[in-house]
């Protein structure tokens, strides 16, 4: 494949769109012929990032918009999940396993830990009052490569 | 794809079968159905049977941990069975297996609970 293949998706910050976002990214990445495990990893991190945007970024206000950008370059997928919500005051604290700012909602505090573990690259930038952007990369060990 | 919750009372055990996808969108329904069944059903223990659970994220961990605490407060036990590889990985990463025993199927899960009760 020459150059980069990109897609961009913007949708309302509604919880029913979490499943839609997972399926859309999975369909886009299917051209790399990922394994079931790789596909599940990608669906999980999309779910985590989008859920964070909805619950924390927009405090469950559905008028907010969430954007996913996905780029495929050779065998690597880059995912960027962005919101223009409240942002994160203390990133180091938010990234601690089991830390959650919403224990009353039964949040497990595992979102960032899962994203870091399931992907090869993970970076989060946030500005209080402006929003949060999560960038993640994963190399897909295509099943096709076995037959080349 | 949504989520179906099937509840069955067997002796003093509540069997909860989840089918579909457990995420933030579907977690509340699981929470409320299980909360009520645990409060009113008179069961001591819970088996979480996950054969039909195709997807789960950290919202699922949260709702499972919440029910574990609810049961523990009344000295009940929770065990899980029929866990697929994706869900297994999340349990492992979060350390949930340290507090939730895992079994291959519902029969073995039931046997384990009858031994402890």
XYZ file of N, CA and C in Angstrom:
795
model
N 0.847 -1.197 0.000
C 0.000 0.000 0.000
C 0.882 1.247 0.000
N 0.594 2.184 -0.873
C 1.375 3.422 -0.933
C 0.711 4.511 -0.106
N 1.516 5.251 0.675
C 1.009 6.387 1.434
C 0.100 5.961 2.569
N -0.687 6.924 3.033
C -1.509 6.696 4.210
C -2.967 6.566 3.812
N -3.677 5.711 4.483
C -5.122 5.591 4.302
C -5.784 6.122 5.568
N -6.645 7.136 5.409
C -7.185 7.805 6.592
C -8.704 7.786 6.619
N -9.249 7.870 7.806
C -10.688 8.108 7.944
C -10.936 8.956 9.180
N -12.036 9.676 9.154
C -12.392 10.527 10.285
C -13.894 10.395 10.538
N -14.212 10.310 11.813
C -15.591 10.054 12.209
C -15.928 10.994 13.365
N -17.032 11.753 13.236
C -17.444 12.619 14.340
C -18.892 12.293 14.690
N -19.159 12.111 15.979
C -20.504 11.689 16.381
C -20.865 12.272 17.751
N -22.151 12.272 18.062
C -22.639 12.799 19.339
C -22.127 11.964 20.511
N -21.890 12.647 21.623
C -21.381 11.980 22.822
C -22.514 11.236 23.540
N -23.038 10.231 22.863
C -24.116 9.407 23.429
C -23.595 7.992 23.624
N -24.010 7.363 24.721
C -23.443 6.042 25.034
C -23.792 5.004 23.971
N -24.941 5.180 23.286
C -25.288 4.194 22.253
C -24.317 4.244 21.075
N -23.520 5.320 20.975
C -22.525 5.400 19.895
C -21.217 4.681 20.226
N -21.072 4.185 21.449
C -19.849 3.456 21.811
C -19.697 2.194 20.954
N -20.791 1.456 20.811
C -20.754 0.228 19.994
C -20.514 0.588 18.524
N -21.151 1.663 18.074
C -20.955 2.118 16.685
C -19.488 2.445 16.421
N -18.851 3.160 17.349
C -17.445 3.552 17.177
C -16.543 2.312 17.104
N -16.807 1.336 17.950
C -16.003 0.093 17.943
C -16.101 -0.624 16.608
N -17.346 -0.749 16.131
C -17.575 -1.489 14.890
C -16.973 -0.742 13.698
N -17.086 0.596 13.704
C -16.561 1.393 12.583
C -15.043 1.246 12.486
N -14.355 1.348 13.619
C -12.892 1.217 13.605
C -12.491 -0.211 13.215
N -13.229 -1.199 13.730
C -12.930 -2.595 13.397
C -13.082 -2.828 11.898
N -14.120 -2.241 11.298
C -14.340 -2.407 9.854
C -13.210 -1.753 9.064
N -12.761 -0.577 9.519
C -11.683 0.128 8.811
C -10.376 -0.658 8.870
N -10.081 -1.224 10.028
C -8.796 -1.907 10.211
C -8.796 -3.317 9.608
N -9.980 -3.798 9.236
C -10.075 -5.176 8.726
C -9.253 -5.372 7.454
N -8.942 -4.268 6.734
C -8.124 -4.377 5.518
C -6.691 -4.827 5.825
N -6.278 -4.714 7.111
C -4.954 -5.211 7.501
C -5.014 -6.684 7.915
N -6.217 -7.265 7.850
C -6.407 -8.675 8.189
C -5.905 -9.019 9.595
N -6.404 -8.305 10.596
C -5.933 -8.545 11.970
C -6.447 -9.882 12.516
N -5.796 -10.387 13.551
C -6.299 -11.579 14.247
C -7.492 -11.163 15.118
N -8.225 -12.158 15.599
C -9.363 -11.884 16.492
C -8.886 -11.118 17.726
N -7.718 -11.484 18.242
C -7.207 -10.838 19.448
C -6.870 -9.371 19.175
N -6.206 -9.121 18.028
C -5.871 -7.732 17.692
C -7.137 -6.895 17.507
N -8.144 -7.487 16.856
C -9.398 -6.775 16.628
C -10.083 -6.464 17.963
N -10.061 -7.431 18.863
C -10.667 -7.222 20.181
C -9.925 -6.140 20.969
N -8.584 -6.132 20.867
C -7.785 -5.087 21.526
C -8.205 -3.704 21.027
N -8.331 -3.571 19.695
C -8.673 -2.269 19.110
C -10.085 -1.841 19.503
N -11.035 -2.784 19.481
C -12.400 -2.448 19.880
C -12.431 -2.016 21.345
N -11.628 -2.670 22.176
C -11.628 -2.341 23.605
C -11.075 -0.938 23.842
N -9.955 -0.607 23.192
C -9.377 0.723 23.451
C -10.254 1.845 22.885
N -10.931 1.592 21.752
C -11.864 2.587 21.211
C -12.994 2.806 22.211
N -13.497 1.708 22.753
C -14.570 1.788 23.736
C -14.137 2.589 24.967
N -12.927 2.334 25.439
C -12.411 3.048 26.616
C -12.283 4.553 26.345
N -11.672 4.890 25.206
C -11.416 6.302 24.903
C -12.723 7.065 24.670
N -13.656 6.444 23.940
C -14.933 7.113 23.654
C -15.758 7.251 24.940
N -15.755 6.212 25.762
C -16.484 6.279 27.036
C -15.921 7.389 27.926
N -14.589 7.503 27.977
C -13.962 8.589 28.745
C -14.427 9.956 28.241
N -14.449 10.120 26.924
C -14.864 11.410 26.336
C -16.298 11.743 26.756
N -17.164 10.737 26.718
C -18.582 10.954 27.035
C -18.772 11.245 28.528
N -18.203 10.391 29.379
C -18.455 10.491 30.828
C -17.673 11.642 31.461
N -16.369 11.699 31.133
C -15.506 12.677 31.804
C -15.405 13.976 31.005
N -15.161 13.865 29.683
C -15.008 15.066 28.865
C -16.280 15.907 28.864
N -17.407 15.261 28.598
C -18.667 15.996 28.436
C -19.645 15.806 29.593
N -19.247 15.097 30.667
C -20.147 14.865 31.805
C -21.515 14.365 31.326
N -21.493 13.482 30.344
C -22.700 12.854 29.791
C -23.658 13.849 29.130
N -23.140 14.986 28.668
C -23.965 15.925 27.909
C -23.902 15.542 26.422
N -25.029 15.063 25.857
C -24.999 14.511 24.497
C -24.819 15.557 23.398
N -24.794 16.850 23.751
C -24.577 17.852 22.703
C -23.098 17.948 22.328
N -22.221 17.338 23.143
C -20.795 17.293 22.805
C -20.536 16.365 21.632
N -19.416 16.605 20.951
C -19.061 15.758 19.812
C -17.719 15.075 20.059
N -17.652 13.808 19.683
C -16.424 13.020 19.800
C -15.905 12.745 18.385
N -14.602 12.906 18.197
C -14.006 12.631 16.876
C -12.979 11.504 16.986
N -13.070 10.580 16.031
C -12.049 9.535 15.911
C -11.365 9.706 14.562
N -10.033 9.781 14.591
C -9.271 9.752 13.346
C -8.480 8.455 13.337
N -8.505 7.769 12.210
C -7.741 6.522 12.104
C -6.874 6.591 10.860
N -5.620 6.175 10.997
C -4.685 6.188 9.872
C -4.005 4.840 9.766
N -3.978 4.324 8.555
C -3.235 3.083 8.324
C -2.017 3.410 7.478
N -0.860 3.047 7.977
C 0.380 3.236 7.236
C 1.134 1.912 7.253
N 1.242 1.296 6.088
C 1.815 -0.045 5.958
C 1.071 -0.998 6.900
N 1.716 -1.448 7.983
C 1.060 -2.439 8.851
C 0.671 -1.849 10.203
N 0.651 -0.513 10.306
C 0.403 0.110 11.606
C -0.838 0.986 11.576
N -1.669 0.841 12.598
C -2.837 1.713 12.713
C -2.624 2.724 13.826
N -2.945 3.984 13.507
C -2.910 5.053 14.497
C -4.348 5.497 14.745
N -4.713 5.605 16.021
C -6.053 6.062 16.389
C -5.927 7.317 17.232
N -6.700 8.350 16.871
C -6.758 9.551 17.694
C -8.215 9.763 18.101
N -8.459 9.831 19.397
C -9.816 10.049 19.903
C -9.825 11.381 20.639
N -10.678 12.305 20.155
C -10.639 13.685 20.673
C -12.001 14.151 21.159
N -11.978 14.968 22.201
C -13.200 15.682 22.577
C -12.838 17.130 22.888
N -13.860 17.992 22.899
C -13.652 19.394 23.261
C -14.288 19.677 24.614
N -14.139 18.713 25.501
C -14.811 18.797 26.799
C -13.967 19.454 27.879
N -14.150 18.974 29.120
C -13.604 19.681 30.278
C -12.102 19.481 30.466
N -11.526 18.477 29.809
C -10.092 18.241 29.980
C -9.765 17.568 31.301
N -8.491 17.222 31.472
C -8.054 16.500 32.669
C -7.062 17.374 33.435
N -7.370 17.655 34.707
C -6.520 18.534 35.524
C -5.163 17.890 35.805
N -5.200 16.639 36.279
C -3.971 15.967 36.698
C -3.806 14.661 35.923
N -3.017 14.723 34.844
C -2.873 13.559 33.967
C -2.187 12.389 34.661
N -1.167 12.674 35.478
C -0.455 11.594 36.166
C -1.403 10.811 37.077
N -2.264 11.543 37.767
C -3.226 10.902 38.659
C -4.234 10.080 37.846
N -4.737 10.665 36.746
C -5.739 9.981 35.917
C -5.193 8.678 35.337
N -3.873 8.637 35.111
C -3.283 7.441 34.502
C -2.968 6.343 35.505
N -3.100 6.623 36.798
C -2.861 5.600 37.823
C -3.906 4.488 37.690
N -3.455 3.213 37.704
C -4.430 2.127 37.689
C -5.382 2.236 38.869
N -6.651 1.998 38.615
C -7.720 1.985 39.615
C -8.119 3.376 40.117
N -7.455 4.453 39.638
C -7.928 5.783 40.016
C -9.164 6.127 39.192
N -10.201 6.614 39.866
C -11.343 7.149 39.121
C -11.881 8.378 39.839
N -12.324 9.357 39.037
C -12.943 10.544 39.622
C -14.436 10.318 39.835
N -14.941 9.148 39.369
C -16.378 8.887 39.502
C -16.668 7.502 40.107
N -16.224 7.275 41.355
C -16.493 5.957 41.961
C -17.983 5.684 42.130
N -18.801 6.739 42.299
C -20.236 6.541 42.501
C -20.906 5.966 41.251
N -20.264 6.133 40.086
C -20.801 5.558 38.845
C -20.242 4.160 38.605
N -19.570 3.616 39.608
C -18.958 2.289 39.494
C -17.955 2.218 38.345
N -17.170 3.286 38.169
C -16.089 3.239 37.189
C -14.921 2.475 37.800
N -14.273 1.645 37.008
C -13.216 0.792 37.560
C -11.870 1.496 37.648
N -11.697 2.597 36.917
C -10.402 3.281 36.916
C -9.342 2.550 36.115
N -9.777 1.687 35.196
C -8.833 0.873 34.434
C -8.683 1.323 32.980
N -9.414 2.346 32.573
C -9.433 2.754 31.161
C -8.061 3.022 30.574
N -7.298 3.937 31.189
C -5.970 4.280 30.653
C -5.013 3.087 30.713
N -5.111 2.302 31.806
C -4.240 1.132 31.948
C -4.490 0.137 30.808
N -5.755 -0.058 30.471
C -6.100 -0.963 29.364
C -5.565 -0.423 28.044
N -5.749 0.872 27.796
C -5.258 1.466 26.541
C -3.738 1.313 26.427
N -3.026 1.542 27.522
C -1.563 1.422 27.497
C -1.116 -0.015 27.261
N -1.861 -0.965 27.832
C -1.469 -2.366 27.720
C -1.830 -2.998 26.386
N -2.947 -2.571 25.806
C -3.445 -3.221 24.592
C -2.825 -2.640 23.316
N -2.188 -1.467 23.433
C -1.627 -0.828 22.242
C -0.104 -0.770 22.366
N 0.571 -0.547 21.221
C 2.039 -0.433 21.247
C 2.468 0.965 21.667
N 1.722 1.982 21.201
C 2.030 3.365 21.557
C 0.812 4.031 22.163
N 1.031 4.868 23.167
C -0.094 5.532 23.829
C 0.355 6.894 24.320
N -0.424 7.931 24.003
C -0.091 9.265 24.481
C -1.387 10.044 24.710
N -1.434 10.795 25.802
C -2.633 11.591 26.058
C -2.224 13.031 26.309
N -2.925 13.951 25.644
C -2.685 15.358 25.935
C -4.032 15.988 26.273
N -4.007 16.906 27.214
C -5.258 17.474 27.683
C -5.039 18.883 28.183
N -6.054 19.707 27.984
C -5.984 21.069 28.479
C -7.291 21.346 29.210
N -7.228 21.639 30.503
C -8.472 21.897 31.240
C -9.315 22.970 30.552
N -10.587 22.683 30.361
C -11.499 23.616 29.713
C -11.481 23.542 28.194
N -10.487 22.853 27.607
C -10.390 22.809 26.142
C -10.668 21.418 25.565
N -10.267 20.383 26.283
C -10.527 19.039 25.768
C -9.346 18.108 25.927
N -9.556 16.888 25.457
C -8.558 15.827 25.605
C -8.368 15.125 24.268
N -7.117 14.731 23.999
C -6.820 13.986 22.781
C -5.953 12.784 23.157
N -6.394 11.613 22.722
C -5.646 10.387 22.998
C -5.135 9.830 21.680
N -3.834 9.584 21.600
C -3.240 9.026 20.381
C -2.664 7.656 20.697
N -3.010 6.680 19.863
C -2.562 5.305 20.109
C -2.133 4.671 18.793
N -1.115 3.817 18.848
C -0.717 3.085 17.644
C -0.608 1.592 17.960
N -0.832 0.800 16.936
C -0.649 -0.642 17.073
C -0.211 -1.224 15.738
N 0.811 -2.063 15.794
C 1.259 -2.760 14.600
C 0.442 -4.039 14.467
N -0.112 -4.249 13.282
C -0.940 -5.433 13.050
C -0.096 -6.492 12.355
N 0.031 -7.630 13.013
C 0.828 -8.723 12.426
C -0.093 -9.511 11.508
N -0.216 -9.001 10.291
C -1.203 -9.543 9.358
C -1.063 -11.049 9.173
N -2.225 -11.710 9.170
C -2.251 -13.157 8.931
C -1.727 -13.476 7.532
N -1.921 -12.539 6.595
C -1.490 -12.741 5.208
C 0.019 -12.964 5.120
N 0.757 -12.310 6.030
C 2.213 -12.371 5.984
C 2.724 -13.810 6.050
N 1.921 -14.674 6.668
C 2.322 -16.073 6.799
C 2.480 -16.754 5.452
N 1.742 -16.264 4.457
C 1.708 -16.949 3.163
C 2.612 -16.299 2.135
N 3.247 -15.185 2.496
C 4.097 -14.499 1.514
C 5.431 -15.217 1.340
N -25.840 -4.354 18.363
C -25.669 -5.429 19.365
C -25.882 -4.851 20.749
N -26.836 -5.399 21.483
C -27.041 -4.933 22.845
C -26.686 -6.055 23.818
N -27.313 -6.048 24.968
C -26.966 -7.040 25.986
C -28.226 -7.677 26.568
N -28.212 -8.987 26.689
C -29.312 -9.685 27.360
C -28.819 -10.216 28.706
N -29.677 -10.049 29.702
C -29.362 -10.542 31.050
C -30.382 -11.606 31.414
N -29.926 -12.815 31.671
C -30.828 -13.902 32.070
C -30.519 -14.279 33.506
N -31.572 -14.302 34.339
C -31.371 -14.604 35.755
C -32.053 -15.910 36.102
N -31.364 -16.787 36.820
C -31.972 -18.035 37.270
C -31.588 -18.284 38.719
N -32.614 -18.546 39.540
C -32.328 -18.896 40.937
C -32.257 -20.405 41.048
N -31.149 -20.900 41.553
C -30.983 -22.345 41.741
C -30.529 -22.572 43.174
N -31.411 -23.170 43.982
C -31.158 -23.308 45.425
C -30.784 -21.937 46.002
N -29.626 -21.813 46.611
C -29.280 -20.508 47.193
C -28.319 -19.710 46.307
N -28.309 -20.082 45.013
C -27.379 -19.433 44.088
C -28.147 -18.698 42.982
N -27.721 -17.478 42.693
C -28.263 -16.736 41.551
C -27.299 -16.897 40.373
N -27.814 -17.464 39.270
C -26.992 -17.601 38.071
C -27.332 -16.445 37.128
N -26.330 -15.668 36.765
C -26.525 -14.523 35.866
C -25.817 -14.818 34.550
N -26.598 -14.943 33.480
C -26.004 -15.205 32.157
C -26.060 -13.921 31.323
N -24.893 -13.482 30.869
C -24.822 -12.264 30.060
C -24.533 -12.644 28.611
N -25.349 -12.079 27.700
C -25.134 -12.334 26.270
C -25.065 -11.009 25.534
N -24.034 -10.859 24.698
C -23.918 -9.637 23.901
C -22.705 -8.834 24.302
N -22.890 -7.515 24.422
C -21.753 -6.633 24.658
C -21.977 -5.804 25.914
N -21.041 -5.899 26.847
C -21.140 -5.157 28.113
C -20.180 -3.972 28.075
N -20.772 -2.768 27.934
C -19.977 -1.539 27.931
C -20.684 -0.499 28.803
N -20.261 0.740 28.737
C -20.877 1.816 29.530
C -22.373 1.924 29.230
N -22.736 1.748 27.954
C -24.139 1.881 27.548
C -25.037 0.814 28.175
N -24.512 -0.420 28.304
C -25.344 -1.514 28.799
C -25.096 -1.842 30.281
N -24.078 -1.198 30.886
C -23.688 -1.558 32.260
C -24.789 -1.252 33.287
N -25.510 -0.143 33.092
C -26.537 0.229 34.070
C -27.632 -0.829 34.171
N -28.042 -1.377 33.034
C -29.092 -2.399 33.042
C -28.629 -3.626 33.826
N -27.370 -4.014 33.637
C -26.819 -5.159 34.365
C -26.792 -4.844 35.861
N -26.351 -3.631 36.174
C -26.275 -3.220 37.578
C -27.644 -3.317 38.259
N -28.667 -2.723 37.634
C -29.970 -2.663 38.291
C -30.623 -4.039 38.390
N -30.519 -4.843 37.329
C -31.128 -6.182 37.371
C -30.460 -7.064 38.419
N -29.128 -7.016 38.473
C -28.426 -7.862 39.441
C -28.636 -7.362 40.861
N -28.603 -6.032 41.028
C -28.798 -5.439 42.355
C -30.122 -5.900 42.957
N -31.182 -5.817 42.138
C -32.503 -6.178 42.624
C -32.604 -7.681 42.904
N -32.032 -8.485 41.987
C -32.095 -9.940 42.170
C -31.340 -10.376 43.424
N -30.218 -9.704 43.705
C -29.433 -10.049 44.899
C -30.181 -9.619 46.168
N -30.816 -8.421 46.116
C -31.532 -7.894 47.274
C -32.789 -8.697 47.585
N -33.560 -9.027 46.543
C -34.887 -9.610 46.765
C -34.959 -11.112 46.561
N -33.979 -11.666 45.853
C -34.090 -13.073 45.458
C -33.764 -14.055 46.564
N -33.130 -13.596 47.613
C -32.795 -14.505 48.704
C -31.634 -15.432 48.410
N -30.887 -15.176 47.332
C -29.723 -16.015 47.028
C -28.519 -15.563 47.843
N -27.715 -16.539 48.237
C -26.508 -16.206 48.990
C -25.342 -15.874 48.072
N -25.247 -16.632 46.968
C -24.083 -16.512 46.091
C -24.496 -16.227 44.638
N -23.510 -15.794 43.846
C -23.786 -15.481 42.439
C -22.774 -16.186 41.533
N -23.293 -16.791 40.465
C -22.436 -17.297 39.398
C -22.619 -16.376 38.195
N -21.528 -15.810 37.723
C -21.565 -14.966 36.538
C -21.141 -15.837 35.358
N -22.124 -16.168 34.516
C -21.883 -17.109 33.423
C -21.727 -16.321 32.120
N -20.511 -16.347 31.547
C -20.185 -15.383 30.488
C -19.956 -16.012 29.112
N -20.544 -17.187 28.906
C -20.337 -17.877 27.631
C -20.751 -17.015 26.432
N -21.856 -16.297 26.575
C -22.379 -15.520 25.450
C -21.913 -14.071 25.444
N -20.967 -13.738 26.336
C -20.502 -12.350 26.388
C -19.408 -12.147 25.341
N -19.745 -11.420 24.289
C -18.841 -11.294 23.139
C -17.849 -10.157 23.309
N -18.228 -9.165 24.109
C -17.341 -8.013 24.292
C -17.554 -7.429 25.678
N -16.455 -6.989 26.292
C -16.556 -6.270 27.561
C -15.411 -5.277 27.668
N -15.670 -4.104 28.268
C -14.585 -3.154 28.529
C -14.567 -2.819 30.025
N -13.876 -1.756 30.413
C -13.693 -1.490 31.838
C -15.001 -1.107 32.533
N -16.016 -0.696 31.773
C -17.327 -0.449 32.388
C -17.892 -1.746 32.960
N -17.600 -2.857 32.281
C -18.020 -4.171 32.769
C -17.292 -4.545 34.041
N -15.989 -4.237 34.086
C -15.220 -4.495 35.316
C -15.842 -3.750 36.486
N -16.255 -2.503 36.231
C -16.834 -1.670 37.284
C -18.121 -2.263 37.847
N -18.996 -2.726 36.961
C -20.291 -3.239 37.414
C -20.105 -4.593 38.111
N -19.142 -5.393 37.666
C -18.872 -6.682 38.320
C -18.275 -6.461 39.709
N -17.328 -5.521 39.792
C -16.720 -5.185 41.079
C -17.767 -4.644 42.057
N -18.689 -3.856 41.548
C -19.763 -3.301 42.371
C -20.636 -4.394 42.977
N -20.992 -5.422 42.156
C -21.831 -6.521 42.656
C -21.044 -7.405 43.622
N -19.741 -7.557 43.348
C -18.879 -8.327 44.264
C -18.915 -7.692 45.661
N -18.795 -6.370 45.704
C -18.817 -5.666 46.995
C -20.168 -5.815 47.677
N -21.230 -5.719 46.876
C -22.594 -5.852 47.401
C -22.780 -7.229 48.060
N -22.285 -8.283 47.388
C -22.402 -9.638 47.914
C -21.532 -9.843 49.152
N -20.317 -9.304 49.057
C -19.356 -9.501 50.138
C -19.882 -8.900 51.434
N -20.606 -7.780 51.309
C -21.163 -7.110 52.481
C -22.142 -8.015 53.220
N -22.761 -8.986 52.493
C -23.658 -9.920 53.191
C -23.080 -11.340 53.183
N -21.743 -11.404 53.132
C -21.008 -12.674 53.233
C -21.304 -13.659 52.109
N -21.717 -13.135 50.968
C -21.943 -14.004 49.813
C -20.689 -14.101 48.963
N -20.687 -15.096 48.070
C -19.531 -15.274 47.182
C -19.954 -15.097 45.738
N -19.002 -14.638 44.920
C -19.254 -14.536 43.489
C -18.168 -15.318 42.753
N -18.587 -16.140 41.783
C -17.623 -16.842 40.939
C -17.998 -16.596 39.480
N -17.024 -16.728 38.588
C -17.309 -16.549 37.150
C -17.012 -17.856 36.414
N -17.686 -18.038 35.275
C -17.395 -19.228 34.469
C -17.571 -18.928 32.987
N -17.023 -19.812 32.146
C -17.146 -19.710 30.690
C -16.649 -18.360 30.160
N -15.432 -17.987 30.515
C -14.900 -16.670 30.155
C -14.121 -16.767 28.836
N -14.453 -15.942 27.861
C -13.723 -15.981 26.582
C -12.367 -15.271 26.713
N -11.446 -15.488 25.768
C -10.071 -14.969 25.922
C -9.987 -13.447 26.106
N -10.825 -12.693 25.402
C -10.780 -11.232 25.519
C -11.177 -10.765 26.903
N -12.256 -11.343 27.428
C -12.732 -10.982 28.758
C -11.720 -11.463 29.812
N -11.145 -12.629 29.564
C -10.134 -13.185 30.483
C -8.972 -12.214 30.666
N -8.540 -11.638 29.549
C -7.404 -10.707 29.587
C -7.697 -9.487 30.451
N -8.929 -8.984 30.336
C -9.315 -7.819 31.151
C -9.345 -8.173 32.639
N -9.875 -9.346 32.966
C -9.913 -9.803 34.355
C -8.489 -9.913 34.913
N -7.606 -10.461 34.074
C -6.225 -10.682 34.477
C -5.518 -9.342 34.727
N -5.667 -8.423 33.774
C -5.017 -7.118 33.842
C -5.474 -6.330 35.068
N -6.757 -6.464 35.415
C -7.302 -5.663 36.513
C -7.118 -6.343 37.865
N -6.618 -7.576 37.872
C -6.423 -8.275 39.143
C -7.697 -8.865 39.721
N -8.765 -8.899 38.925
C -10.056 -9.389 39.428
C -10.027 -10.871 39.806
N -9.122 -11.632 39.169
C -9.042 -13.064 39.501
C -8.544 -13.297 40.926
N -7.938 -12.275 41.523
C -7.494 -12.433 42.903
C -8.679 -12.512 43.857
N -9.812 -11.954 43.438
C -10.983 -11.990 44.321
C -12.128 -12.827 43.753
N -12.106 -13.105 42.442
C -13.184 -13.888 41.824
C -12.652 -15.216 41.296
N -13.023 -16.340 41.927
C -12.608 -17.641 41.394
C -13.240 -17.885 40.017
N -12.473 -18.554 39.134
C -12.963 -18.791 37.774
C -13.122 -20.293 37.549
N -14.205 -20.674 36.855
C -14.460 -22.089 36.558
C -14.783 -22.260 35.084
N -14.606 -23.497 34.600
C -14.795 -23.754 33.174
C -16.259 -23.648 32.747
N -17.160 -24.089 33.610
C -18.582 -24.059 33.232
C -19.466 -23.908 34.477
N -20.783 -23.790 34.244
C -21.726 -23.540 35.344
C -21.772 -24.698 36.340
N -21.640 -25.920 35.836
C -21.714 -27.086 36.705
C -20.579 -27.061 37.736
N -19.373 -26.792 37.242
C -18.219 -26.745 38.145
C -18.313 -25.550 39.098
N -18.866 -24.450 38.586
C -19.048 -23.266 39.437
C -20.018 -23.574 40.571
N -21.115 -24.267 40.244
C -22.112 -24.652 41.253
C -21.492 -25.583 42.293
N -20.735 -26.553 41.810
C -20.074 -27.497 42.717
C -19.185 -26.749 43.712
N -18.428 -25.763 43.200
C -17.512 -25.025 44.069
C -18.273 -24.267 45.155
N -19.452 -23.752 44.821
C -20.234 -22.984 45.790
C -20.889 -23.883 46.827
N -21.299 -25.084 46.417
C -21.924 -25.995 47.373
C -20.914 -26.493 48.400
N -19.654 -26.506 47.972
C -18.603 -26.905 48.899
C -18.389 -25.826 49.967
N -18.450 -24.571 49.526
C -18.157 -23.501 50.487
C -19.334 -23.163 51.388
N -20.572 -23.429 50.952
C -21.718 -22.946 51.726
C -22.102 -23.904 52.848
